[in-house]
Amino acid sequence: MNTSAMKPEQVRLMIRKGEITGPTPGMCSGYAQGNLVVLPKDLAYDFLLFTQRNPKSCPLLEVSDIGSRCFSRTAPGSDIALDLPLYRVYRDGVLEGEYREVADFWRDDLVSFLIGCSFSFEADLLEAGVPVRHIEEGKNVPMYRTNLPCVPAGAFHGNMVVSMRPLPCSLIPKAVQITGEMPKVHGAPVHIGDPSVIGIRDLAKPDFGDPVTIQPGEVPVFWPCGVTPQNAVMASKPPFAITHAPGHMFITDIKNINLKY
Amino acid sequence: MNTSAMKPEQVRLMIRKGEITGPTPGMCSGYAQGNLVVLPKDLAYDFLLFTQRNPKSCPLLEVSDIGSRCFSRTAPGSDIALDLPLYRVYRDGVLEGEYREVADFWRDDLVSFLIGCSFSFEADLLEAGVPVRHIEEGKNVPMYRTNLPCVPAGAFHGNMVVSMRPLPCSLIPKAVQITGEMPKVHGAPVHIGDPSVIGIRDLAKPDFGDPVTIQPGEVPVFWPCGVTPQNAVMASKPPFAITHAPGHMFITDIKNINLKY
C-alpha cells in the first residue's frame, strides 16, 4: 500500500475506518501534517495567546470553531475525533491513556488547535541534498527539553522543546535558509552548536524520540519543536485535554509549499 | 525637531507629555509602528481568532495581558493609554470621539492588540528604488473596501480593506519579493491589476486616505491593510472599543528588519 502517493482525503478515510493505525511520517507526500491539541473553551484564549507569543515553537495552522470536530479550512470534511491513527487523553495533566479514536470523549465545549510540524521542511532538506539523520537511520527525530523559556500566557508556561538534526558545517547555511522560509512549520533553527548553552546535557539521551549518530565534522542543529505546546499544556494541568500520540499526526489538504506564502 | 532620528522611547515620552500631537509616519526611522485595537476581554478570544484566521490583513505584533496598559515585549515601559498621539473611542460600533489620551477610559478588563503596519515595508521599497506614490505626493495612502471576505471568527467578520500603490510593471516583481519577505507587516500584495475584480469601482475615490496619481504604464498593486481589523471590529458593534486614529500609530522598539526573522 503506497500511502506516500495517496491524497490526504483518502488516507484520512482509511485511518477513520481503522485500515491505517500506524505513525504518519511519509504519508501523502507533499502535504502538511500537524500536531493536535484539544482543550476546553475556558482555556482556549490562554492557549491561543500562548501560540501567538511563541510562534516559532507553536506555529498555528488552524483553530476549529468551538465544539466542531472539523478542521474545515485545512481539511474540509475531516473528523478530528476519528482521522488521526492514535490519540492521547489527559486529565489534570496526567496521561489517562492512548485511544484509536476520541469520539466518545468529545464535548461541545472543546476547541482544537492544529500546529505545524517539521516533517514539512524535511522533504525540502532532503530534496536539496541536506541529510536528515533520523530518516536515514529509520528512527524518530531526537527531541530535548531546553532552558529557553517560552513567553507565558495566562495558564500556560514552560520551556521550549527542540528537535535536533546533525549537519556537516558546510550544509548549515543551506539548512537555515530552507527552513527559514517556512515559519509556519517552526522556521529557522533556534540554536546551532554547543548543546550545553541551551541546557542539554547529553545528546545521546533525548527526552523524546530516539538518539541519532553524529558523525565527525558534524554540528548539532536545533529547531523549535511541536512538542513545546503539549509540554506547556501538560505543565498547566488542564482538567481535560486530547493530543495526537507522537508521530501519529493529522494530515491536511495543504501542500507544504503553500505554507510559505 | 528631527523625530526621524530619535529612539522610540524618546518619542513615546514626548507624545505622552503632549509635546508631539501629529501623525507618526517618518518618526523613529527603522522601527516598526503598529495599529491599535483595544477590546473588552469577553470579545478578546474572538478577535484573537480573527487575526489568526486572517494573518495577511491582521498580522499580530503583540497582545497585552488583560488590563495591562503596556506592550511589554515590543515596547517595555510603554503606556498604551498615553503613548499614541490620537485615539478613537467607539461605543456599540459608533465613533464617540477622538482623544489625546484614553487613561480616563481605561478598564481592568481591556486587552490591547498591536497589529503590523505597511509603513515598515515602505522604507525597504524606497531604499530599493521602488516608488511609493503617496509619500512622493505627501498624502495618506489610498485604501479601499474590497469584495474579498475575511474568514469570520465568532463575533467578527467583514471584507478585507486594501492599500494601493501604483507601480511601473517592471518594478512589480521586486515589490512583491521585498514585501513578501515581511509577512508580519501584511506581506506580499493580495491583488495586482484590474481593481474591479476585487470590487473597487473607482481608484480616484478611496474609502480611506487620499487618491494618488497613477502614471501611464503603471499598474495598481493592492496590499492587505491594517484598517481591515478595525473595520471588522466596527461591524461587530462591540459595546466598547479604543483604536488609534488613522496615521497616529504606536511606535515600538522593534526594528523593521527583525520583523523578518
Coordinates of C-alpha atoms in Angstrom, one line a residue:
Chain A
M1 CA 0.0 0.0 0.0
N2 CA 1.7 3.2 -1.2
T3 CA 0.3 5.8 1.2
S4 CA 3.0 8.2 0.1
A5 CA 1.3 8.8 -3.3
M6 CA -2.3 8.9 -1.9
K7 CA -4.3 12.1 -1.4
P8 CA -4.9 13.2 2.2
E9 CA -8.7 12.7 2.0
Q10 CA -8.1 9.0 1.1
V11 CA -5.7 8.4 3.9
R12 CA -7.8 10.2 6.5
L13 CA -10.7 8.0 5.4
M14 CA -8.6 4.8 5.8
I15 CA -7.5 6.0 9.2
R16 CA -11.1 6.7 10.1
K17 CA -12.1 3.1 9.1
G18 CA -9.2 1.6 11.1
E19 CA -7.4 0.5 7.9
I20 CA -4.3 2.5 8.9
T21 CA -3.2 2.5 12.5
G22 CA 0.5 3.4 12.5
P23 CA 2.6 6.6 12.5
T24 CA 2.0 9.0 9.6
P25 CA 5.5 10.1 8.5
G26 CA 5.9 9.6 4.8
M27 CA 2.2 9.5 4.1
C28 CA 0.7 11.9 1.4
S29 CA 4.0 13.2 0.1
G30 CA 4.0 17.0 -0.3
Y31 CA 1.1 17.6 2.1
A32 CA 1.5 19.2 5.6
Q33 CA 0.9 17.2 8.7
G34 CA 0.1 18.8 12.0
N35 CA 0.3 18.4 15.8
L36 CA -3.1 18.3 17.6
V37 CA -4.1 19.9 20.9
V38 CA -7.7 19.9 22.0
L39 CA -8.8 21.9 25.1
P40 CA -12.0 23.1 26.8
K41 CA -13.1 26.6 25.6
D42 CA -12.3 28.2 29.0
L43 CA -8.6 27.5 28.4
A44 CA -8.7 28.3 24.7
Y45 CA -7.9 32.0 25.0
D46 CA -4.8 31.5 27.1
F47 CA -3.6 28.7 24.8
L48 CA -4.3 30.8 21.6
L49 CA -2.3 33.7 23.2
F50 CA 0.5 31.2 24.1
T51 CA 0.8 30.3 20.5
Q52 CA 0.8 33.9 19.4
R53 CA 3.6 34.7 21.8
N54 CA 5.6 31.7 20.9
P55 CA 5.2 31.4 17.1
K56 CA 8.4 29.6 16.4
S57 CA 7.6 26.6 18.6
C58 CA 3.8 26.9 18.2
P59 CA 3.0 27.9 14.6
L60 CA -0.7 27.6 14.3
L61 CA -2.2 26.2 11.1
E62 CA -5.8 26.3 12.2
V63 CA -8.2 26.6 15.1
S64 CA -11.5 24.9 15.0
D65 CA -14.8 26.6 15.9
I66 CA -16.0 25.7 19.4
G67 CA -17.4 22.2 19.5
S68 CA -16.6 21.5 15.9
R69 CA -14.8 18.2 15.0
C70 CA -13.7 19.5 11.6
F71 CA -10.6 21.5 10.5
S72 CA -12.7 23.0 7.8
R73 CA -10.1 25.3 6.3
T74 CA -7.1 23.0 6.1
A75 CA -9.1 19.7 5.6
P76 CA -12.7 20.1 4.6
G77 CA -14.8 17.0 5.6
S78 CA -12.3 15.9 8.2
D79 CA -13.3 14.5 11.5
I80 CA -10.8 15.5 14.2
A81 CA -12.1 12.8 16.6
L82 CA -11.5 9.9 14.1
D83 CA -8.9 10.9 11.5
L84 CA -5.7 10.5 13.5
P85 CA -4.3 7.0 14.0
L86 CA -3.7 7.4 17.7
Y87 CA -4.7 9.9 20.4
R88 CA -3.7 10.7 24.0
V89 CA -6.2 11.8 26.6
Y90 CA -5.0 13.7 29.6
R91 CA -6.9 14.6 32.8
D92 CA -5.3 17.2 35.2
G93 CA -2.1 17.0 33.2
V94 CA -1.8 13.2 33.7
L95 CA -1.9 10.8 30.7
E96 CA -5.1 8.7 31.1
G97 CA -4.5 6.5 28.0
E98 CA -4.0 6.2 24.3
Y99 CA -7.0 5.6 22.0
R100 CA -7.7 4.9 18.3
E101 CA -10.5 7.4 18.3
V102 CA -11.8 10.0 20.7
A103 CA -15.5 10.4 19.6
D104 CA -16.7 9.1 22.9
F105 CA -14.7 11.8 24.7
W106 CA -15.9 14.7 22.6
R107 CA -17.7 17.6 24.2
D108 CA -19.5 20.7 22.9
D109 CA -17.0 23.0 24.6
L110 CA -13.8 21.7 23.0
V111 CA -11.6 23.7 20.7
S112 CA -9.0 22.0 18.5
F113 CA -5.6 23.6 17.6
L114 CA -3.5 22.3 14.7
I115 CA 0.1 23.2 15.0
G116 CA 2.7 23.0 12.2
C117 CA 5.2 20.1 12.1
S118 CA 8.8 19.9 10.9
F119 CA 8.0 17.0 8.7
S120 CA 7.0 19.7 6.2
F121 CA 10.6 21.1 5.9
E122 CA 12.4 17.7 5.9
A123 CA 11.2 16.9 2.4
D124 CA 12.8 20.2 1.2
L125 CA 16.0 19.5 3.1
L126 CA 16.3 16.0 1.5
E127 CA 15.5 17.4 -2.0
A128 CA 18.3 19.9 -1.6
G129 CA 20.8 17.3 -0.5
V130 CA 20.8 18.1 3.2
P131 CA 21.0 14.8 5.2
V132 CA 18.2 14.1 7.7
R133 CA 19.9 11.6 10.0
H134 CA 16.8 10.2 11.8
I135 CA 15.2 9.4 8.4
E136 CA 18.5 7.8 7.2
E137 CA 18.5 5.7 10.4
G138 CA 14.8 4.9 10.4
K139 CA 14.3 6.5 13.8
N140 CA 12.0 9.1 15.4
V141 CA 13.7 12.6 15.5
P142 CA 15.6 13.2 18.8
M143 CA 13.9 15.9 20.9
Y144 CA 15.2 17.7 24.0
R145 CA 13.9 19.9 26.8
T146 CA 15.9 23.2 26.9
N147 CA 16.4 26.1 29.4
L148 CA 14.9 28.5 26.8
P149 CA 11.7 29.9 28.5
C150 CA 8.6 30.3 26.4
V151 CA 6.8 33.6 26.9
P152 CA 4.0 32.7 29.3
A153 CA 0.3 33.4 28.6
G154 CA -2.3 33.0 31.3
A155 CA -2.3 29.4 32.5
F156 CA 0.4 28.3 30.1
H157 CA 4.1 28.4 30.5
G158 CA 7.1 26.2 30.1
N159 CA 10.5 25.9 28.3
M160 CA 11.0 25.2 24.6
V161 CA 11.5 21.7 23.4
V162 CA 13.8 21.4 20.4
S163 CA 14.4 18.8 17.7
M164 CA 18.0 18.1 16.6
R165 CA 19.5 17.2 13.2
P166 CA 23.3 16.8 13.0
L167 CA 24.7 18.6 9.9
P168 CA 28.1 18.9 8.2
C169 CA 29.2 22.5 8.8
S170 CA 29.1 23.3 5.1
L171 CA 25.4 22.5 4.8
I172 CA 24.2 24.5 7.8
P173 CA 23.7 27.8 5.8
K174 CA 21.6 26.0 3.3
A175 CA 19.5 24.3 6.0
V176 CA 19.0 27.7 7.7
Q177 CA 17.8 29.2 4.5
I178 CA 15.5 26.4 3.5
T179 CA 13.8 26.1 6.9
G180 CA 13.8 29.9 7.5
E181 CA 11.5 30.2 4.5
M182 CA 8.9 28.1 6.3
P183 CA 8.0 29.9 9.5
K184 CA 4.6 28.1 9.7
V185 CA 6.4 24.8 10.4
H186 CA 8.9 26.1 13.0
G187 CA 11.2 28.1 10.6
A188 CA 14.9 28.6 11.1
P189 CA 17.0 26.8 13.8
V190 CA 16.9 28.4 17.3
H191 CA 20.4 27.2 18.1
I192 CA 23.5 25.8 16.3
G193 CA 26.3 24.1 18.1
D194 CA 27.1 23.6 21.8
P195 CA 24.0 21.9 23.4
S196 CA 25.0 22.8 27.0
V197 CA 24.3 26.5 26.2
I198 CA 20.6 25.7 26.0
G199 CA 20.6 23.3 28.9
I200 CA 21.0 20.0 27.1
R201 CA 23.4 17.7 28.9
D202 CA 23.7 14.6 26.8
L203 CA 22.7 14.4 23.1
A204 CA 22.7 10.6 23.4
K205 CA 19.8 10.8 25.8
P206 CA 16.9 12.7 24.2
D207 CA 13.9 13.5 26.3
F208 CA 11.6 12.4 23.4
G209 CA 12.3 10.3 20.3
D210 CA 15.5 8.4 19.5
P211 CA 19.2 9.2 19.7
V212 CA 20.9 9.5 16.3
T213 CA 24.5 9.2 15.1
I214 CA 26.6 12.4 15.0
Q215 CA 29.4 11.9 12.5
P216 CA 32.9 13.5 12.7
G217 CA 32.8 17.1 11.4
E218 CA 29.0 17.4 12.1
V219 CA 27.4 20.0 14.3
P220 CA 24.1 19.6 16.1
V221 CA 21.5 22.0 14.8
F222 CA 18.3 22.6 16.9
W223 CA 14.9 23.7 15.7
P224 CA 11.8 24.7 17.9
C225 CA 9.6 21.6 18.2
G226 CA 5.9 21.0 18.2
V227 CA 6.2 19.1 21.5
T228 CA 6.6 22.5 23.1
P229 CA 2.9 23.3 23.2
Q230 CA 2.0 19.9 24.5
N231 CA 4.6 20.3 27.2
A232 CA 3.1 23.7 28.2
V233 CA -0.4 22.2 28.2
M234 CA 0.7 19.4 30.5
A235 CA 2.5 21.8 32.8
S236 CA -0.7 23.8 33.3
K237 CA -2.6 20.6 34.3
P238 CA -5.9 21.4 32.5
P239 CA -8.8 19.3 33.7
F240 CA -9.1 17.7 30.2
A241 CA -7.0 17.6 27.1
I242 CA -6.6 15.5 24.0
T243 CA -3.5 15.4 21.8
H244 CA -2.2 13.2 19.0
A245 CA 0.2 10.4 20.0
P246 CA 3.8 11.2 18.9
G247 CA 4.3 10.5 15.2
H248 CA 0.5 10.0 14.7
M249 CA -0.3 13.3 13.1
F250 CA -3.3 15.0 11.4
I251 CA -2.8 15.0 7.6
T252 CA -4.1 18.2 6.0
D253 CA -5.0 19.1 2.4
I254 CA -2.5 21.9 2.4
K255 CA 0.6 21.5 0.2
N256 CA 3.8 22.2 2.1
I257 CA 4.9 24.7 -0.5
N258 CA 1.8 26.7 0.2
L259 CA 2.8 27.1 3.8
K260 CA 5.5 29.5 2.6
Y261 CA 3.0 32.0 1.1
Chain B
M1 CA 12.9 68.7 15.7
N2 CA 14.2 65.6 13.9
T3 CA 11.9 62.8 15.2
S4 CA 13.1 60.6 12.4
A5 CA 16.5 60.1 14.1
M6 CA 15.1 59.7 17.6
K7 CA 14.7 56.5 19.6
P8 CA 11.1 55.1 20.1
E9 CA 11.3 55.5 23.8
Q10 CA 12.1 59.3 23.5
V11 CA 9.3 59.9 21.0
R12 CA 6.7 57.9 23.1
L13 CA 7.7 60.1 26.1
M14 CA 7.3 63.3 24.1
I15 CA 3.9 62.0 22.9
R16 CA 3.0 61.2 26.5
K17 CA 3.9 64.7 27.6
G18 CA 1.8 66.2 24.8
E19 CA 5.0 67.6 23.0
I20 CA 4.1 65.6 19.9
T21 CA 0.5 65.5 18.7
G22 CA 0.6 64.8 15.0
P23 CA 0.7 61.7 12.8
T24 CA 3.7 59.4 13.3
P25 CA 4.8 58.5 9.7
G26 CA 8.5 59.2 9.4
M27 CA 9.2 59.1 13.1
C28 CA 11.9 56.8 14.5
S29 CA 13.3 55.6 11.2
G30 CA 13.9 51.8 11.1
Y31 CA 11.5 51.0 13.9
A32 CA 8.1 49.3 13.4
Q33 CA 4.9 51.2 14.1
G34 CA 1.6 49.4 14.7
N35 CA -2.2 49.7 14.6
L36 CA -4.0 49.6 17.9
V37 CA -7.3 47.8 18.8
V38 CA -8.4 47.6 22.4
L39 CA -11.4 45.5 23.4
P40 CA -13.1 44.1 26.5
K41 CA -11.8 40.6 27.5
D42 CA -15.1 38.9 26.6
L43 CA -14.5 39.7 22.9
A44 CA -10.7 39.1 23.0
Y45 CA -10.9 35.4 22.1
D46 CA -13.0 36.0 19.0
F47 CA -10.8 38.9 17.9
L48 CA -7.6 36.9 18.5
L49 CA -9.0 34.1 16.5
F50 CA -10.0 36.5 13.8
T51 CA -6.4 37.7 13.5
Q52 CA -5.2 34.1 13.4
R53 CA -7.5 33.3 10.6
N54 CA -6.7 36.4 8.6
P55 CA -2.9 36.8 9.1
K56 CA -2.3 38.8 6.0
S57 CA -4.6 41.7 6.9
C58 CA -4.2 41.3 10.7
P59 CA -0.6 40.4 11.4
L60 CA -0.3 40.5 15.2
L61 CA 2.8 42.0 16.7
E62 CA 1.7 41.8 20.4
V63 CA -1.3 41.1 22.7
S64 CA -1.2 42.8 26.1
D65 CA -2.0 40.9 29.3
I66 CA -5.6 41.6 30.5
G67 CA -5.9 45.1 32.0
S68 CA -2.3 45.9 31.3
R69 CA -1.5 49.3 29.7
C70 CA 1.9 48.2 28.5
F71 CA 3.1 46.4 25.4
S72 CA 5.9 44.9 27.5
R73 CA 7.5 42.8 24.7
T74 CA 7.6 45.2 21.8
A75 CA 7.9 48.4 23.9
P76 CA 9.0 47.9 27.6
G77 CA 7.9 50.8 29.7
S78 CA 5.2 52.0 27.3
D79 CA 1.8 53.2 28.3
I80 CA -0.8 52.2 25.8
A81 CA -3.3 54.8 27.1
L82 CA -0.9 57.7 26.7
D83 CA 1.8 56.9 24.1
L84 CA -0.2 57.4 20.9
P85 CA -0.8 61.0 19.7
L86 CA -4.6 60.4 18.9
Y87 CA -7.1 57.8 19.8
R88 CA -10.7 56.9 18.8
V89 CA -13.3 55.6 21.2
Y90 CA -16.2 53.6 19.9
R91 CA -19.4 52.5 21.7
D92 CA -21.6 49.9 20.0
G93 CA -19.6 50.4 16.8
V94 CA -20.2 54.1 16.7
L95 CA -17.4 56.7 16.9
E96 CA -17.9 58.6 20.1
G97 CA -14.9 60.9 19.7
E98 CA -11.2 61.4 19.2
Y99 CA -8.9 61.9 22.3
R100 CA -5.3 62.8 23.0
E101 CA -5.2 60.2 25.7
V102 CA -7.5 57.4 27.0
A103 CA -6.4 56.9 30.6
D104 CA -9.8 58.0 31.8
F105 CA -11.5 55.4 29.7
W106 CA -9.2 52.5 30.9
R107 CA -10.8 49.5 32.5
D108 CA -9.3 46.4 34.1
D109 CA -11.0 44.1 31.6
L110 CA -9.4 45.6 28.5
V111 CA -7.0 43.7 26.2
S112 CA -4.8 45.6 23.7
F113 CA -3.9 44.2 20.2
L114 CA -1.0 45.7 18.2
I115 CA -1.2 44.9 14.5
G116 CA 1.6 45.4 12.0
C117 CA 1.6 48.3 9.6
S118 CA 2.8 48.7 6.0
F119 CA 5.0 51.7 7.0
S120 CA 7.5 49.0 7.8
F121 CA 7.9 47.8 4.3
E122 CA 7.7 51.2 2.6
A123 CA 11.2 52.1 3.8
D124 CA 12.6 49.0 2.1
L125 CA 10.7 49.7 -1.1
L126 CA 12.1 53.3 -1.3
E127 CA 15.6 52.0 -0.4
A128 CA 15.4 49.6 -3.4
G129 CA 14.2 52.3 -5.8
V130 CA 10.5 51.3 -5.9
P131 CA 8.4 54.5 -5.9
V132 CA 5.8 55.0 -3.1
R133 CA 3.4 57.5 -4.7
H134 CA 1.6 58.7 -1.6
I135 CA 4.9 59.5 0.0
E136 CA 6.1 61.3 -3.1
E137 CA 2.9 63.4 -3.1
G138 CA 2.8 64.0 0.6
K139 CA -0.5 62.2 1.1
N140 CA -2.0 59.4 3.2
V141 CA -2.0 56.0 1.4
P142 CA -5.3 55.3 -0.5
M143 CA -7.3 52.5 1.0
Y144 CA -10.3 50.7 -0.4
R145 CA -13.0 48.3 0.7
T146 CA -13.0 45.1 -1.3
N147 CA -15.3 42.2 -2.0
L148 CA -12.7 39.8 -0.5
P149 CA -14.3 38.2 2.5
C150 CA -12.2 37.7 5.7
V151 CA -12.6 34.3 7.4
P152 CA -15.1 35.0 10.2
A153 CA -14.4 34.2 13.8
G154 CA -17.1 34.4 16.4
A155 CA -18.5 38.0 16.6
F156 CA -16.0 39.3 13.9
H157 CA -16.5 39.3 10.2
G158 CA -16.1 41.7 7.3
N159 CA -14.3 42.2 4.0
M160 CA -10.7 42.9 3.5
V161 CA -9.5 46.5 3.2
V162 CA -6.5 47.1 0.9
S163 CA -4.0 49.8 0.4
M164 CA -2.9 50.7 -3.1
R165 CA 0.5 51.7 -4.6
P166 CA 0.8 52.3 -8.3
L167 CA 3.9 50.8 -9.8
P168 CA 5.7 50.6 -13.2
C169 CA 5.2 47.0 -14.5
S170 CA 9.0 46.4 -14.4
L171 CA 9.2 47.0 -10.6
I172 CA 6.3 44.9 -9.6
P173 CA 8.3 41.6 -9.1
K174 CA 10.8 43.5 -6.9
A175 CA 8.0 45.0 -4.8
V176 CA 6.4 41.5 -4.4
Q177 CA 9.7 40.0 -3.3
I178 CA 10.5 42.8 -0.8
T179 CA 7.1 42.8 0.8
G180 CA 6.7 39.1 0.6
E181 CA 9.7 38.8 3.0
M182 CA 7.8 40.7 5.7
P183 CA 4.6 38.8 6.5
K184 CA 4.3 40.5 9.9
V185 CA 3.5 43.8 8.2
H186 CA 1.0 42.4 5.7
G187 CA 3.5 40.7 3.3
A188 CA 3.1 40.3 -0.4
P189 CA 0.3 42.0 -2.4
V190 CA -3.1 40.3 -2.5
H191 CA -4.0 41.6 -6.0
I192 CA -2.2 43.2 -9.0
G193 CA -4.1 45.0 -11.7
D194 CA -7.8 45.4 -12.5
P195 CA -9.4 46.9 -9.4
S196 CA -13.0 45.8 -10.5
V197 CA -12.1 42.1 -9.9
I198 CA -11.9 42.8 -6.1
G199 CA -14.9 45.1 -6.1
I200 CA -13.2 48.5 -6.3
R201 CA -15.2 50.8 -8.7
D202 CA -13.1 54.0 -8.8
L203 CA -9.5 54.3 -7.8
A204 CA -9.9 58.1 -7.6
K205 CA -12.4 57.7 -4.7
P206 CA -10.7 55.7 -1.9
D207 CA -12.8 54.7 1.1
F208 CA -10.0 55.9 3.4
G209 CA -6.9 58.1 2.8
D210 CA -6.2 60.1 -0.3
P211 CA -6.3 59.4 -4.0
V212 CA -2.9 59.4 -5.7
T213 CA -1.7 59.9 -9.3
I214 CA -1.4 56.7 -11.5
Q215 CA 1.0 57.5 -14.3
P216 CA 0.9 56.0 -17.8
G217 CA 2.4 52.5 -17.8
E218 CA 1.7 52.0 -14.1
V219 CA -0.4 49.2 -12.6
P220 CA -2.3 49.4 -9.3
V221 CA -0.9 47.0 -6.7
F222 CA -3.0 46.1 -3.7
W223 CA -1.8 45.0 -0.2
P224 CA -3.9 43.8 2.7
C225 CA -4.4 46.7 5.0
G226 CA -4.4 47.2 8.8
V227 CA -7.8 49.0 8.6
T228 CA -9.3 45.5 8.0
P229 CA -9.3 44.6 11.7
Q230 CA -10.8 48.0 12.7
N231 CA -13.4 47.5 10.1
A232 CA -14.3 44.1 11.4
V233 CA -14.4 45.4 15.0
M234 CA -16.8 48.2 14.0
A235 CA -19.0 45.7 12.0
S236 CA -19.4 43.6 15.1
K237 CA -20.6 46.7 17.2
P238 CA -18.7 45.9 20.4
P239 CA -20.1 47.8 23.4
F240 CA -16.7 49.5 23.8
A241 CA -13.5 49.7 21.8
I242 CA -10.5 52.0 21.5
T243 CA -8.3 52.3 18.4
H244 CA -5.6 54.6 17.2
A245 CA -6.7 57.5 15.0
P246 CA -5.6 56.9 11.3
G247 CA -1.9 57.8 10.9
H248 CA -1.4 58.2 14.7
M249 CA 0.3 54.8 15.4
F250 CA 2.0 53.1 18.3
I251 CA 5.8 53.2 17.9
T252 CA 7.6 50.0 19.0
D253 CA 11.2 49.3 20.0
I254 CA 11.3 46.6 17.3
K255 CA 13.5 47.2 14.2
N256 CA 11.6 46.6 11.0
I257 CA 14.4 44.2 9.9
N258 CA 13.7 42.0 12.9
L259 CA 10.1 41.5 11.8
K260 CA 11.5 39.3 9.1
Y261 CA 13.0 36.7 11.4

